[in-house]
Tab-separated table of C-alpha atoms in Angstrom:
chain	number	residue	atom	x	y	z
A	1	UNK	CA	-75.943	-49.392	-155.256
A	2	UNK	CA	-77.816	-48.101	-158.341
A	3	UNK	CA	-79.155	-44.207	-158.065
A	4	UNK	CA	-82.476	-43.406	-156.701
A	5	UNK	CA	-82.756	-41.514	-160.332
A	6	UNK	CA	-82.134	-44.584	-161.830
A	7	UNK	CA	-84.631	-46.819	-159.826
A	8	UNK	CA	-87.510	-44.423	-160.303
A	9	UNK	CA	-86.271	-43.475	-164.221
A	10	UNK	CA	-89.801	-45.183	-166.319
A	11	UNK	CA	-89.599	-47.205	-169.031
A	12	UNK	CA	-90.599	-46.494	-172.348
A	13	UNK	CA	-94.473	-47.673	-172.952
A	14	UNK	CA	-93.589	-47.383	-176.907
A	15	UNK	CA	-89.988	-49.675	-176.276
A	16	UNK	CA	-90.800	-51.538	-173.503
A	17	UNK	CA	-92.609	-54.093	-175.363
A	18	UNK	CA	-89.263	-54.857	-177.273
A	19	UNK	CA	-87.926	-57.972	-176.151
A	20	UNK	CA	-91.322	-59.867	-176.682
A	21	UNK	CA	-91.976	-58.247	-180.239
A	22	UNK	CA	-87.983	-60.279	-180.726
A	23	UNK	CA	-89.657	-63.372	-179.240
A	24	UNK	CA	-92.971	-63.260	-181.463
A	25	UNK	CA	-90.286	-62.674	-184.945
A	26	UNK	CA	-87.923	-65.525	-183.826
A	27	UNK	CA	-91.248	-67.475	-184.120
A	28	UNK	CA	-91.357	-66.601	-187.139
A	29	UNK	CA	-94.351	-63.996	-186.939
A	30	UNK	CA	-94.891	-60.811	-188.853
A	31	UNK	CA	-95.042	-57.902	-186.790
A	32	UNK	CA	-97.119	-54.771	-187.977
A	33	UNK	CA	-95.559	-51.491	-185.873
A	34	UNK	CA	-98.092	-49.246	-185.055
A	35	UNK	CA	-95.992	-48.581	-181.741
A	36	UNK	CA	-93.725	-45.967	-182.630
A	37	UNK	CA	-93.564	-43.025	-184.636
A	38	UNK	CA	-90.760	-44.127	-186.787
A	39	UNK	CA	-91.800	-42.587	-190.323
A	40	UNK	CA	-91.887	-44.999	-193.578
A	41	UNK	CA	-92.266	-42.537	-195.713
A	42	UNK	CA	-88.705	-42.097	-197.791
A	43	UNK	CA	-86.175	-39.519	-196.671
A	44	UNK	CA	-85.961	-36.533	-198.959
A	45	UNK	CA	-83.495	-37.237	-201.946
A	46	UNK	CA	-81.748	-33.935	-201.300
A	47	UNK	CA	-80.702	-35.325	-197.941
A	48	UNK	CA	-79.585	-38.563	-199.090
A	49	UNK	CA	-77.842	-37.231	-201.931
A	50	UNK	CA	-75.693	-35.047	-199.395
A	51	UNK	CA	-75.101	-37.516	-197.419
A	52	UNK	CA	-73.631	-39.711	-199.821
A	53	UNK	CA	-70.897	-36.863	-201.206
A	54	UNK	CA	-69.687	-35.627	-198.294
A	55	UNK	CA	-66.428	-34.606	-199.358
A	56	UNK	CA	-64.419	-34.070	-195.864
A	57	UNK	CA	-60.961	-34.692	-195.109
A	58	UNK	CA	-61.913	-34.305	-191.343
A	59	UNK	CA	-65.276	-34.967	-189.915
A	60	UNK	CA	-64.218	-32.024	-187.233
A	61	UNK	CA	-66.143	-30.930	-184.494
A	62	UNK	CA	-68.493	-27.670	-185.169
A	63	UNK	CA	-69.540	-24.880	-182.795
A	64	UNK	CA	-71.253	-26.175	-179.726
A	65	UNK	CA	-74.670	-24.079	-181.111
A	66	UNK	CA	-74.419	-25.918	-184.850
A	67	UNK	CA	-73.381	-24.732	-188.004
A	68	UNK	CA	-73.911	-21.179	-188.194
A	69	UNK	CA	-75.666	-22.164	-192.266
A	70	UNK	CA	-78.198	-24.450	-190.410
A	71	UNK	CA	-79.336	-22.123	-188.012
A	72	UNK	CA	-79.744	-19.745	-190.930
A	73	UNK	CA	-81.999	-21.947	-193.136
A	74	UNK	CA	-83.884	-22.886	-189.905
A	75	UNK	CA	-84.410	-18.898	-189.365
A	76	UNK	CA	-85.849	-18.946	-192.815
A	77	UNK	CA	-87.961	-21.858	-192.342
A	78	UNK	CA	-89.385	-20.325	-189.297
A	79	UNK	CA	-90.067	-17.252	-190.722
A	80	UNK	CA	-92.655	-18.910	-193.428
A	81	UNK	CA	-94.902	-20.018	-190.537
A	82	UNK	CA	-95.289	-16.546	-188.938
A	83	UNK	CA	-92.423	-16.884	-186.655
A	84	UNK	CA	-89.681	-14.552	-186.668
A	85	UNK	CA	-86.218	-15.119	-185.000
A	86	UNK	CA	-82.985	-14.776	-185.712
A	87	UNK	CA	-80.571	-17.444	-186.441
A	88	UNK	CA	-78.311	-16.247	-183.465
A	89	UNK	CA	-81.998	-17.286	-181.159
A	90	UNK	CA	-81.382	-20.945	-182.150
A	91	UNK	CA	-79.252	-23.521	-180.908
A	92	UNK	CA	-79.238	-27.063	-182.981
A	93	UNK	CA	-79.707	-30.099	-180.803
A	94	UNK	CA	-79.029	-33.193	-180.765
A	95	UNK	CA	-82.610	-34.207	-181.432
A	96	UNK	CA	-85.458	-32.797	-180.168
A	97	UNK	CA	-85.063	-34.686	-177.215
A	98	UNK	CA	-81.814	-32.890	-176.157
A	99	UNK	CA	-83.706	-29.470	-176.765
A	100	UNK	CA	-86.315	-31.020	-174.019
A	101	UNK	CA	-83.751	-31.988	-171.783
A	102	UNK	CA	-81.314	-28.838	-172.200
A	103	UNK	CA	-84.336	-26.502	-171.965
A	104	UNK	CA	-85.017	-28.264	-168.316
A	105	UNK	CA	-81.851	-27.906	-167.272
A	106	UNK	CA	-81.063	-24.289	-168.007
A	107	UNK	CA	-84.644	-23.190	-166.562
A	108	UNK	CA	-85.495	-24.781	-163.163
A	109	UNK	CA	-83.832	-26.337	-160.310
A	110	UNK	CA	-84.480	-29.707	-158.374
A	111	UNK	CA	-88.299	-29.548	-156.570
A	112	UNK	CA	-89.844	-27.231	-159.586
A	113	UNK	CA	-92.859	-28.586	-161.193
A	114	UNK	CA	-93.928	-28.499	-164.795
A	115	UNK	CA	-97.433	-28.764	-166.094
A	116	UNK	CA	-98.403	-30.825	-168.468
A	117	UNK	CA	-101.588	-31.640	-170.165
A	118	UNK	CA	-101.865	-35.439	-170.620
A	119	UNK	CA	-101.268	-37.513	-171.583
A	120	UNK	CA	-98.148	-36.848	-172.996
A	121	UNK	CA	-95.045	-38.472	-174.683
A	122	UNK	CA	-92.923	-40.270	-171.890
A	123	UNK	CA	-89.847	-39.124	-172.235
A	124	UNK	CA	-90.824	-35.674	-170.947
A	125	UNK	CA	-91.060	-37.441	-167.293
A	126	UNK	CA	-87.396	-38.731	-167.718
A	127	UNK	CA	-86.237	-35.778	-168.791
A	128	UNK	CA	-87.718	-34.069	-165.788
A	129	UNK	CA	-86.177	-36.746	-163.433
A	130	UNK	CA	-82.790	-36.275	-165.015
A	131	UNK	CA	-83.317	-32.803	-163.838
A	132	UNK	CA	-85.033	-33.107	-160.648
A	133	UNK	CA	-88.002	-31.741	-162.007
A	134	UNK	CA	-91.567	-32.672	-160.956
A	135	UNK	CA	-94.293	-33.001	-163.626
A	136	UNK	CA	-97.632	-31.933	-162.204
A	137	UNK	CA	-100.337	-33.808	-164.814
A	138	UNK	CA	-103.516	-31.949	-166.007
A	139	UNK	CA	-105.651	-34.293	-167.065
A	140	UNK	CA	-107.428	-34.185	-170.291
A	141	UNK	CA	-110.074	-36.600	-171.670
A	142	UNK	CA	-110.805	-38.701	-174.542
A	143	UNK	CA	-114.344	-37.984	-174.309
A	144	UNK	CA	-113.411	-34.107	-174.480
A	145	UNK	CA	-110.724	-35.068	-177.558
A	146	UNK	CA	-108.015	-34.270	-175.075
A	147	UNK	CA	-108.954	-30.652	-174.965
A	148	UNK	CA	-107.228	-28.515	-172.055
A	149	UNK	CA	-109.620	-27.875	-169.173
A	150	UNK	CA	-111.111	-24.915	-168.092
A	151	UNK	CA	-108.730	-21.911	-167.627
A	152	UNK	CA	-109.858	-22.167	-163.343
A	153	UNK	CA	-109.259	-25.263	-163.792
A	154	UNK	CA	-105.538	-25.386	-165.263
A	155	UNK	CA	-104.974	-22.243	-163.081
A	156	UNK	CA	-105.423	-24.032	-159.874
A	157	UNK	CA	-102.998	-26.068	-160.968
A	158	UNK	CA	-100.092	-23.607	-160.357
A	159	UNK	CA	-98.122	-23.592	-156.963
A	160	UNK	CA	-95.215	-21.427	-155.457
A	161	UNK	CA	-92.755	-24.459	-156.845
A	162	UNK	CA	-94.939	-24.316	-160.643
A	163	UNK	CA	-92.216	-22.949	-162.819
A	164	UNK	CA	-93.168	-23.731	-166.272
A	165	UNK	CA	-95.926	-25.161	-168.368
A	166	UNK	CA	-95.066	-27.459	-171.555
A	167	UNK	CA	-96.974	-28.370	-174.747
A	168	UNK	CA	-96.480	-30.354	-177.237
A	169	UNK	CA	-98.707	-29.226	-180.475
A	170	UNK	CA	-99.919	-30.749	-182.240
A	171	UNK	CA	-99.469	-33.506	-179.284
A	172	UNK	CA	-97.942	-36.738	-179.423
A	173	UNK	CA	-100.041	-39.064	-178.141
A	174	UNK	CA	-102.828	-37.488	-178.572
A	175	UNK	CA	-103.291	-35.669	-181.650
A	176	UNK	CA	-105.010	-32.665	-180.488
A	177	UNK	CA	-104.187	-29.194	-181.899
A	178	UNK	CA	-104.439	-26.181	-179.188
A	179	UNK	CA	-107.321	-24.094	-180.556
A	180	UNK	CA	-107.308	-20.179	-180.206
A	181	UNK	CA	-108.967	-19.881	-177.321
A	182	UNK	CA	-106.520	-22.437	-175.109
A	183	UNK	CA	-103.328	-21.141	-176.585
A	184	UNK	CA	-104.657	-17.768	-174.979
A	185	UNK	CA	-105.580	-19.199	-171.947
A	186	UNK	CA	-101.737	-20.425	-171.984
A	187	UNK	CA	-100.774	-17.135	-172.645
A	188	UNK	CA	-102.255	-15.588	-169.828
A	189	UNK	CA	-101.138	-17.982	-167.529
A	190	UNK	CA	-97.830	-17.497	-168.442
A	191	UNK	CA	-97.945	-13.893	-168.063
A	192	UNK	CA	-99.934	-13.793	-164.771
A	193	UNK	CA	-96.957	-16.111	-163.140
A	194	UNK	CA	-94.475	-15.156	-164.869
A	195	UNK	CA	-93.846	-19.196	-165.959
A	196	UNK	CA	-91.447	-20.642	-168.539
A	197	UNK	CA	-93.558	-22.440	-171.492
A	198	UNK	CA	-91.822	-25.127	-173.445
A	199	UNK	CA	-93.452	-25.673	-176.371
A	200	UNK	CA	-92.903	-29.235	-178.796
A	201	UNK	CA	-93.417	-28.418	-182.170
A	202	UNK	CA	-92.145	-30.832	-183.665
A	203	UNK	CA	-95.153	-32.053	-185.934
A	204	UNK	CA	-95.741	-28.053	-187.073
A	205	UNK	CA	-96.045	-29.392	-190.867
A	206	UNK	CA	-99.050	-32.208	-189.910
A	207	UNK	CA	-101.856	-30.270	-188.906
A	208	UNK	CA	-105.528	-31.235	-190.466
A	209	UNK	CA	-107.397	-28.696	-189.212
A	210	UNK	CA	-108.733	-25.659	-191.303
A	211	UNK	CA	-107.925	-23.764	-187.722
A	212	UNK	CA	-104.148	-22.341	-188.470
A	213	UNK	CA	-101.572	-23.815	-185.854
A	214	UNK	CA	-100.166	-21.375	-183.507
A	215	UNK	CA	-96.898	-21.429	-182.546
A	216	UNK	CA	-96.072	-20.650	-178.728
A	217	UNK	CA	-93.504	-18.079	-180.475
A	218	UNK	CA	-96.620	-16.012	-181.799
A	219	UNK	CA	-98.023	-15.176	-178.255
A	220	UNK	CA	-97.838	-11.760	-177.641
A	221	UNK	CA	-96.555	-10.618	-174.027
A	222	UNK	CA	-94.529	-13.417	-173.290
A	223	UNK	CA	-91.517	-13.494	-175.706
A	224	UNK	CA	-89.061	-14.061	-173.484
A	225	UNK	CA	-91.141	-16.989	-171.255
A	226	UNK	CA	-91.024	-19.132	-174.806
A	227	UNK	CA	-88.280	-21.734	-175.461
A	228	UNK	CA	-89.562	-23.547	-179.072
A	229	UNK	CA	-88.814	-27.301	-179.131
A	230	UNK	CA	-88.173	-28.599	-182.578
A	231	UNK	CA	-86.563	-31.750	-184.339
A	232	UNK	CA	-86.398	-32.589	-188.215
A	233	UNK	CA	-86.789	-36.051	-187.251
A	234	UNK	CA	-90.205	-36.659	-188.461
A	235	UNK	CA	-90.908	-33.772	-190.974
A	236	UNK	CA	-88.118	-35.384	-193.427
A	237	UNK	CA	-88.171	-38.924	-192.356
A	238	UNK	CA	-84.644	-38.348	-190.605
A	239	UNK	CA	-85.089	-39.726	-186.960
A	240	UNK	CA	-81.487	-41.697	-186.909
A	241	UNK	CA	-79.572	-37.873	-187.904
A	242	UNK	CA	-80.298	-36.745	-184.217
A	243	UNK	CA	-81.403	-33.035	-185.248
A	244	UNK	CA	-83.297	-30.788	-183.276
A	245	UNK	CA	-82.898	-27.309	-182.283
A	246	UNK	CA	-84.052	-24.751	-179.207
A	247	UNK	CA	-84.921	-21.349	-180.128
A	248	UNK	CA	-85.516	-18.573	-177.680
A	249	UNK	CA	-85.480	-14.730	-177.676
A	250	UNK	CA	-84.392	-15.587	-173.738
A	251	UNK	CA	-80.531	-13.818	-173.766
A	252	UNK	CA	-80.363	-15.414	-170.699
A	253	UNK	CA	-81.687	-18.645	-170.983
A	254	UNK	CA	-79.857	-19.303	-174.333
A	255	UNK	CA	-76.065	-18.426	-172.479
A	256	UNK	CA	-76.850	-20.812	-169.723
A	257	UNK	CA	-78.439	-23.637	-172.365
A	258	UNK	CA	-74.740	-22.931	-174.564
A	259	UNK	CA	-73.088	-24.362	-170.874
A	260	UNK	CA	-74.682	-27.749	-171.902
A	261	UNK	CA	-73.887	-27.629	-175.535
A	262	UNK	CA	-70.280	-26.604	-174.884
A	263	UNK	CA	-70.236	-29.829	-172.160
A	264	UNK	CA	-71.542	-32.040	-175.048
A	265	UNK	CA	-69.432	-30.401	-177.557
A	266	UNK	CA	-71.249	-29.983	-180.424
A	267	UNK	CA	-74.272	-31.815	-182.051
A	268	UNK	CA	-73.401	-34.382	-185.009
A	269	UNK	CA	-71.708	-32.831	-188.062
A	270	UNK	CA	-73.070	-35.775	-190.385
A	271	UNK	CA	-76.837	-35.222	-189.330
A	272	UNK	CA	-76.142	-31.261	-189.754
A	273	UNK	CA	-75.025	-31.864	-193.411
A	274	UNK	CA	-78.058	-34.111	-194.301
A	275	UNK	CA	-80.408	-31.847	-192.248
A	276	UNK	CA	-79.528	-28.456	-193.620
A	277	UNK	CA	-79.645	-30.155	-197.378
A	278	UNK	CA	-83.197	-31.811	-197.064
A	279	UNK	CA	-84.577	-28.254	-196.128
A	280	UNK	CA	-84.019	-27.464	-199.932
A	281	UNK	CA	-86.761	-29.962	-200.197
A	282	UNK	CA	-89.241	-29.078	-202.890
A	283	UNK	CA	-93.118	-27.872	-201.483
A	284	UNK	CA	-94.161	-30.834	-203.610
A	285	UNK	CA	-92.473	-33.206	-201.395
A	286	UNK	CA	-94.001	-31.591	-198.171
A	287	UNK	CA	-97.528	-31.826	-199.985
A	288	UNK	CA	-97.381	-35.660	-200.648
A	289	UNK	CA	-96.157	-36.440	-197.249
A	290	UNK	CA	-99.119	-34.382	-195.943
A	291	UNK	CA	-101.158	-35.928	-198.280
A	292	UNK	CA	-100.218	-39.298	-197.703
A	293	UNK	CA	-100.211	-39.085	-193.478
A	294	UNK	CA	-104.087	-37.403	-194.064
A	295	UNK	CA	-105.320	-40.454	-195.913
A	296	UNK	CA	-104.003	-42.836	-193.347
A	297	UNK	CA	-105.591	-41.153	-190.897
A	298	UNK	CA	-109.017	-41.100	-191.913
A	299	UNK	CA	-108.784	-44.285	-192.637
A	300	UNK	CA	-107.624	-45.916	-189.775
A	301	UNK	CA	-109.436	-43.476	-187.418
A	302	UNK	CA	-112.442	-44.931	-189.146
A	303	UNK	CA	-111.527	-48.111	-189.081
A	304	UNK	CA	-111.109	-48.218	-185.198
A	305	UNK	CA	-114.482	-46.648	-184.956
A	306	UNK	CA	-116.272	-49.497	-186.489
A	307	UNK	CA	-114.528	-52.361	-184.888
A	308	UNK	CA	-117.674	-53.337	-181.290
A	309	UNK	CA	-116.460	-51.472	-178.482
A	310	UNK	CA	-113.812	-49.234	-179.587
A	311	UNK	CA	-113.319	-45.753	-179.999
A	312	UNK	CA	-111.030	-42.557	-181.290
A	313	UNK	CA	-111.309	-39.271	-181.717
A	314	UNK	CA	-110.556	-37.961	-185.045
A	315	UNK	CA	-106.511	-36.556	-184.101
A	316	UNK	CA	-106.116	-33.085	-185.598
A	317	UNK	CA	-102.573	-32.806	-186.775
A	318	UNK	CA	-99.221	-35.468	-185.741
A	319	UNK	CA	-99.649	-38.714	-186.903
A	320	UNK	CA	-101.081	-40.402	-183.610
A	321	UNK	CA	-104.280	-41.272	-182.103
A	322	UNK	CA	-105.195	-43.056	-178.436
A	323	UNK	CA	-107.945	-44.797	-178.835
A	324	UNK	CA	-110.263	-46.462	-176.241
A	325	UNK	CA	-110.586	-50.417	-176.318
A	326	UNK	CA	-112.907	-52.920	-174.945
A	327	UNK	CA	-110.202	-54.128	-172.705
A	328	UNK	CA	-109.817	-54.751	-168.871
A	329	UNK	CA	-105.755	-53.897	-169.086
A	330	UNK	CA	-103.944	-52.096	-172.120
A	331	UNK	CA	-100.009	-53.094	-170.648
A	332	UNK	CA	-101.334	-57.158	-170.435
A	333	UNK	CA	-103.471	-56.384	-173.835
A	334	UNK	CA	-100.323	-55.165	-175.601
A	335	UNK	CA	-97.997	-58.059	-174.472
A	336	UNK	CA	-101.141	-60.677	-175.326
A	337	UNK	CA	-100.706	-59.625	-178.944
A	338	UNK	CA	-96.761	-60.618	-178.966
A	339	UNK	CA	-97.123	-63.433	-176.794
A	340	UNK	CA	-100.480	-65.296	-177.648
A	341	UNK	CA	-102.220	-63.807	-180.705
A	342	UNK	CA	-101.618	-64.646	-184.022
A	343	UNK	CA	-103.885	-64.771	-187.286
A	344	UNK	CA	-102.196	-65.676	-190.478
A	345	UNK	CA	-98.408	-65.756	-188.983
A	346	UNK	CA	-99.340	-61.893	-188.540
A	347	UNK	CA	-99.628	-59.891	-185.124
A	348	UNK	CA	-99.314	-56.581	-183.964
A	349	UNK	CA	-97.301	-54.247	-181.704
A	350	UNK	CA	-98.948	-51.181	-179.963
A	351	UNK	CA	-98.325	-48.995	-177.309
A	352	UNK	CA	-100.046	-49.154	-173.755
A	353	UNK	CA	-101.421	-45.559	-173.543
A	354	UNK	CA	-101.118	-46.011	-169.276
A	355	UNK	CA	-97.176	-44.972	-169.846
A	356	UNK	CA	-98.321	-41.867	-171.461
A	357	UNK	CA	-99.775	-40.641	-168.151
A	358	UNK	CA	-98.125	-39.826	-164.813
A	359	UNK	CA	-100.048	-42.364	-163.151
A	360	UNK	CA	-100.176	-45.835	-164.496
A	361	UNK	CA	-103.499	-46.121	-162.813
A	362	UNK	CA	-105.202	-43.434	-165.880
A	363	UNK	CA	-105.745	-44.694	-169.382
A	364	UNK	CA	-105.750	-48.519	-168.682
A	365	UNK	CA	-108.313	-49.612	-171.386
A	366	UNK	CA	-106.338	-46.443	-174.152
A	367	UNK	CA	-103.564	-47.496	-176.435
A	368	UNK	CA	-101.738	-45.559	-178.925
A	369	UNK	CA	-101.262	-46.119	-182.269
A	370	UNK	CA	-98.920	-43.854	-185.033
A	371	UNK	CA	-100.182	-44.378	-188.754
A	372	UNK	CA	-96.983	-44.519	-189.887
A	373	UNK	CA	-97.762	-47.595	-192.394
A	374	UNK	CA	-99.193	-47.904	-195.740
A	375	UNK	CA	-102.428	-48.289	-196.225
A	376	UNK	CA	-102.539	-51.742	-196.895
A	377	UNK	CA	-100.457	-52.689	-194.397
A	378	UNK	CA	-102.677	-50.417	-192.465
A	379	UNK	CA	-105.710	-52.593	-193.501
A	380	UNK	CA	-103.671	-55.624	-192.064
A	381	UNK	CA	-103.188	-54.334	-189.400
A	382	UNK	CA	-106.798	-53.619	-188.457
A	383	UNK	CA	-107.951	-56.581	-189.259
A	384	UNK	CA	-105.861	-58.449	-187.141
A	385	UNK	CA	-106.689	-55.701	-184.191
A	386	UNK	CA	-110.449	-56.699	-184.541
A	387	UNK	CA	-109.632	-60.452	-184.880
A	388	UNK	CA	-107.623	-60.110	-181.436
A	389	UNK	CA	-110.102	-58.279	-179.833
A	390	UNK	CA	-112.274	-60.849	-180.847
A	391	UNK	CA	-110.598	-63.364	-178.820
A	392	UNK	CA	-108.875	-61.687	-175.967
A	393	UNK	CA	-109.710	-62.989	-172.657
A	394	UNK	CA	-109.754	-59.557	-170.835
A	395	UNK	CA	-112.221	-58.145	-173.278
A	396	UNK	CA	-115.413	-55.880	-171.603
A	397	UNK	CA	-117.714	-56.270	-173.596
């Protein structure tokens, strides 16, 4: 018989939608992906051009932490944003995802809860079944722009089995940047009850705000509660190397993380090449991406806004927004679009936003969508949302 781990494991709301987005293109429709946060933009050329003369006569293992040169540029790289560690505080990953996962394992037992503002990206619940975790949800609200609660609120939250809190910022789905003010509320929770705070930082270099991002590694007080989550997967356009990294000032937490890493060996030694290599990218680069992601957002943020019936907030850094549609169900919405609409031989493929919460029950007229298109392609693909929410039997209003 199958595991109970496995039986209650959730699918992906941003994959699960796969099999009938291969049925719509073996009809011969054109898909337009605003699903997943797979960047188009083009992989630095430093990183290509490294990974095109590697010049190994053995691909060999490397230590179970990473190269020891990666680490170093990553210490440098954190040190421009106002965050100081050493490279001996960081431990490359393989992804961000591992980081997650790792970070779990080394920090609470079966029956411990996590909070977590939501919604939230998915894979955060698997990871916390994979360690017998429980995620306790706070709920935030689109009418609020996903802003934290009250700091009562999020404090009566916390039980004698709450052992950490975990953030992702700015958030995927979401958008949302923690302001000042939360990140301090954070801060004091954390050092009230002595809790472990994960904190996804992954989309550091898209923030839109003229508020500076805070990193969780800037709070003062709680140094050794902080383990940073980080990936280069969407900064350089590199999600297939598998390259994240865990940094913590936790001694303790860091020898029992290296446990994992030695059980898994070491992270990839190709994706470490290209990795360390595209952080020689030039500022130039960085700008135009910036650029570029900035544009697409306000445009398709306002584009939503027009179309009868909908509405998003305007997302503050990442390259995500949920947006609320005139919709009885977002999961049979979703599948509609692969399996019944087409305008042109075009449809589209989005992401249910109900997956993004702990109970399927919240966000069932929200969907998310990741402005990771050009922007004609993004124009396309409004137009054929408004056409289909023209037509869509389940529509509200």
């Amino acid at each position: 018989m199958p595991s109970h781990r496995g039986w209650i494991m959730p699918e992906s709301p941003i994959r699960k939608l796969v099999p009938l987005a291969r049925q719509a293109e073996a009809r011969g429709l054109k898909i337009y992906h605003l699903n997943i946060g797979q960047p188009d933009i083009k992989t630095p050329q430093v990183g290509l051009d490294a990974l095109k003369h590697i010049d190994r006569s053995i691909l060999e293992y490397t230590q179970s932490e990473g190269l020891l040169s990666l680490r170093q540029k990553l210490a440098a790289y954190y040190n421009r944003f106002g965050i100081e560690v050493d490279p001996s505080e960081i431990i490359v990953t393989t992804g961000g995802s591992e980081a997650v996962l790792f970070a779990f394992m080394a920090c609470l037992d079966p029956g411990d809860e996590i909070i977590v503002p939501e919604p939230a990206y998915a894979n955060y619940t698997a990871f916390a079944i994979s360690g017998g975790a429980i995620i306790r949800p706070l709920l935030c609200s689109i009418d609020n722009d996903f802003a934290l609660p009250s700091f009562d609120e999020f404090e009566k939250m916390i039980t004698k089995r709450t052992r950490a809190i975990l953030l992702c910022n700015p958030n995927n789905p979401t958008g949302h940047i923690y302001t000042a003010e939360e990140m301090e509320h954070i801060r004091q929770l954390v050092k009230k009850y002595d809790l472990y705070l994960f904190s996804d930082e992954v989309y550091r270099e898209f923030c839109y705000s003229d508020t500076p991002h805070i990193s969780a590694m800037q709070l003062e007080g709680i140094e050794d509660n902080v383990i940073l989550i980080d990936s280069v997967s969407k900064r350089y356009s590199e999600c297939g190397i598998r390259i994240g990294a865990l940094i913590t000032k936790n001694k303790q937490v860091r020898k029992d993380v290296m446990k994992f890493c030695q059980a898994r060996l070491c992270p990839p030694l190709i994706g470490q090449i290209v990795a360390e290599a595209s952080m020689d990218v030039s500022d130039e680069y960085m700008q135009s991406v910036y650029d570029e992601y900035l544009e697409r957002r306000n445009y398709m943020i306002k584009a939503i806004n027009e179309i009868p019936g909908c509405y998003s907030p305007m997302p503050m850094g990442a390259f995500y927004t949920v947006a609320r549609l005139p919709i009885d169900d977002a999961d049979k919405f979703c599948a509609w679009l692969l399996e019944s609409f087409e305008y042109q031989g075009k449809t589209l493929m989005i992401a249910p936003a109900s997956g993004f919460y702990s109970a399927n029950s919240m966000g069932r007229n929200e969907v998310r969508m990741a402005y990771v298109m050009n922007l004609e392609d993004l124009s396309v693909a409004m137009d054929l949302l408004r056409r289909a929410l023209e037509i869509y039997p389940g529509r509200t209003m």
